[in-house]
XYZ file of C-alpha atoms in Angstrom:
220
model
C -27.992 -7.510 3.924
C -24.268 -7.710 4.190
C -23.723 -5.086 7.099
C -21.319 -2.506 5.559
C -17.102 -2.624 6.825
C -14.841 0.378 7.594
C -11.472 0.844 5.789
C -7.975 2.530 7.016
C -5.316 3.806 4.704
C -2.363 4.804 5.542
C -0.321 6.886 2.576
C -3.984 7.781 1.018
C -1.428 10.908 -1.232
C 0.373 8.445 -2.512
C 0.238 6.818 -6.658
C -1.678 3.455 -5.043
C -3.539 4.934 -1.814
C -4.901 7.992 -4.057
C -6.493 5.405 -6.436
C -7.241 3.019 -3.772
C -9.292 5.144 -2.263
C -11.272 6.263 -4.956
C -12.133 2.215 -5.668
C -13.675 2.498 -1.897
C -15.466 5.115 -2.377
C -16.669 3.196 -5.011
C -16.653 0.068 -3.233
C -20.204 -0.353 -1.454
C -19.325 -2.804 1.067
C -17.461 -0.396 2.657
C -19.874 2.992 4.567
C -16.754 4.555 6.329
C -13.191 4.996 5.007
C -11.104 6.352 7.440
C -7.879 8.345 6.365
C -4.612 9.086 8.544
C -1.708 11.411 6.967
C 0.732 14.370 8.057
C -0.789 17.209 5.979
C -4.085 18.626 4.271
C -6.480 16.902 2.554
C -9.115 17.233 1.168
C -11.691 14.581 1.467
C -13.998 14.432 -0.999
C -16.639 12.265 0.124
C -19.278 11.833 3.175
C -17.519 7.694 3.684
C -13.899 9.760 4.461
C -12.969 10.832 7.260
C -9.692 12.367 8.072
C -7.224 11.674 10.327
C -4.435 14.086 10.222
C -1.340 12.759 12.455
C 2.267 12.428 13.382
C 3.804 9.805 12.609
C 6.308 9.676 15.292
C 3.721 10.207 17.709
C 1.951 6.904 17.565
C 0.923 7.552 21.746
C -1.471 11.014 20.611
C -3.534 8.445 17.759
C -3.194 5.367 18.100
C -6.604 4.554 19.697
C -8.745 6.092 16.340
C -6.639 3.205 14.464
C -9.594 0.618 14.693
C -12.161 -0.943 12.377
C -12.040 -3.396 9.786
C -9.710 -3.894 6.600
C -6.220 -1.933 6.708
C -4.046 -1.001 3.961
C -0.735 0.495 4.226
C 0.537 2.224 1.508
C 3.330 4.531 2.605
C 6.226 4.799 1.097
C 9.173 7.765 -0.551
C 11.797 8.034 -2.623
C 15.899 9.073 -1.033
C 15.562 12.298 -2.393
C 12.390 13.207 -0.885
C 12.940 11.628 1.986
C 16.475 13.051 2.083
C 18.918 9.909 3.842
C 18.629 6.706 3.795
C 17.347 6.612 7.973
C 14.315 8.816 7.038
C 13.235 6.522 4.406
C 14.158 3.361 6.851
C 11.657 5.619 8.956
C 9.328 6.409 6.221
C 8.856 2.894 4.358
C 9.768 0.388 7.432
C 9.300 1.618 10.598
C 5.926 3.341 9.754
C 4.180 0.072 8.584
C 5.382 -2.109 11.172
C 4.035 -0.147 13.683
C 0.354 1.089 12.558
C 0.321 -2.638 11.679
C 1.014 -3.611 15.496
C -1.169 -0.692 16.515
C -3.779 -2.808 14.713
C -2.689 -5.313 15.539
C -3.677 -4.482 19.290
C -7.142 -2.731 18.536
C -8.645 -6.259 17.541
C -8.008 -5.509 13.531
C -7.876 -8.722 11.942
C -7.095 -8.102 8.256
C -4.142 -6.297 6.502
C -2.914 -5.312 3.245
C 0.488 -3.640 2.347
C 1.936 -2.321 -0.343
C 5.633 -3.512 -0.938
C 7.888 -4.136 -4.562
C 8.772 -6.327 -7.207
C 11.775 -8.580 -5.472
C 11.785 -6.904 -2.017
C 14.603 -9.209 0.509
C 15.557 -8.271 3.513
C 18.506 -10.003 2.392
C 19.179 -8.148 -0.328
C 22.083 -5.353 -1.196
C 20.131 -3.263 -2.427
C 19.008 -0.520 0.065
C 15.948 -0.245 -1.072
C 14.986 -3.724 -1.486
C 16.133 -4.691 2.009
C 14.096 -2.043 3.369
C 10.985 -2.756 1.807
C 12.278 -7.220 2.858
C 12.569 -5.906 6.325
C 8.867 -4.351 6.575
C 7.503 -7.827 4.843
C 9.013 -9.450 7.537
C 8.013 -6.727 10.531
C 4.350 -6.971 9.253
C 3.891 -11.238 8.476
C 5.114 -10.206 13.097
C 2.396 -8.222 13.707
C -0.397 -10.220 14.687
C -2.486 -9.742 12.006
C -4.848 -12.697 11.182
C -4.805 -11.719 7.067
C -2.483 -10.802 5.654
C -2.107 -9.118 2.205
C 1.714 -7.983 0.749
C 1.632 -7.161 -3.104
C 5.109 -6.630 -4.874
C 4.120 -4.516 -8.098
C 6.733 -3.855 -10.673
C 7.096 -0.503 -12.434
C 3.831 1.444 -11.202
C 1.712 3.584 -14.041
C -0.431 6.035 -13.789
C -0.395 10.072 -12.121
C 1.542 11.033 -9.686
C 1.058 14.481 -7.492
C 4.675 15.650 -7.809
C 6.612 14.578 -11.000
C 9.775 12.188 -10.719
C 11.485 12.541 -13.902
C 13.539 9.321 -14.107
C 9.743 7.824 -13.032
C 8.343 9.114 -15.821
C 11.051 7.939 -19.361
C 10.850 4.241 -17.229
C 6.928 4.292 -17.900
C 7.888 5.311 -21.514
C 9.639 3.173 -21.967
C 7.472 0.527 -20.061
C 4.666 1.627 -22.066
C 6.503 0.448 -25.169
C 7.717 -3.142 -23.877
C 4.704 -4.151 -22.117
C 3.562 -6.186 -24.622
C 6.874 -8.048 -25.247
C 6.651 -9.137 -21.339
C 4.621 -12.732 -22.229
C 4.714 -15.848 -20.023
C 7.444 -15.765 -16.704
C 7.821 -12.740 -17.473
C 4.979 -10.862 -17.611
C 5.660 -9.774 -13.703
C 7.846 -7.471 -14.886
C 5.139 -5.159 -17.104
C 4.409 -2.006 -15.350
C 1.485 -1.644 -13.807
C -1.205 0.701 -13.542
C -2.103 2.254 -8.889
C -5.345 1.902 -10.192
C -4.917 -2.156 -11.145
C -2.588 -2.714 -7.746
C -5.847 -1.137 -5.723
C -8.282 -2.926 -6.600
C -6.322 -6.395 -6.476
C -5.287 -5.346 -2.565
C -9.283 -4.868 -2.366
C -10.352 -8.336 -3.752
C -7.615 -10.628 -2.343
C -8.000 -9.035 1.561
C -11.379 -11.203 0.897
C -9.543 -14.096 -0.601
C -9.371 -17.313 1.297
C -6.489 -18.104 1.140
C -2.783 -18.621 3.476
C -0.880 -17.099 0.753
C 0.379 -13.267 2.008
C 2.591 -12.787 -0.791
C 0.790 -11.317 -4.718
C 3.691 -10.977 -7.573
C 2.882 -8.278 -9.619
C 1.381 -11.060 -13.010
C -0.678 -11.609 -9.974
C -1.798 -8.353 -9.520
C -2.863 -7.429 -13.142
C -5.387 -10.866 -13.165
C -6.897 -9.358 -9.874
C -7.435 -5.598 -10.910
C -9.018 -6.106 -13.633
């Protein structure tokens, strides 16, 4: 019988994170799901162990970042963050810090949500932040790394974002037209991304970065 695994999830209330927790609950390979967050969280399953933390005080919670598979789904918007500096902290600094702590605590597998077009040299601040985050994840010291770059995320968020709602409507119409090399631009459901993250961590390959079209295949 295979030994049960433990998962650690940061960003469990976001679009991908919520679906990820649901998939981990249904996955028989995992017996424990450690969820880390800064606010209230309703643990809906006995597998879940919730840790309420202050991301800016890692010394108070770093010792609890132990287990097998680390999943980081942190992300925000400039409107919600309030400033580029705060967005940098949430989208770049927190994931890098979490991965570094995980490496120090012996975690050997990490999967992180980034973005299509992420590039540390990009003139677009969002894509630049994501690219810088990827660089820091790569340097954190965890052996197996999976960085997923989804396109427009589909699915239900807790909060309503009008511009995203509008874009999703457009993507629903044009998705069938995006084929071949353009397939990676198709909108992708958050659950598909979550399934792909879990599956790709087990994939025996040195490949690190996975584009959205690969996620569509892996997350079916």
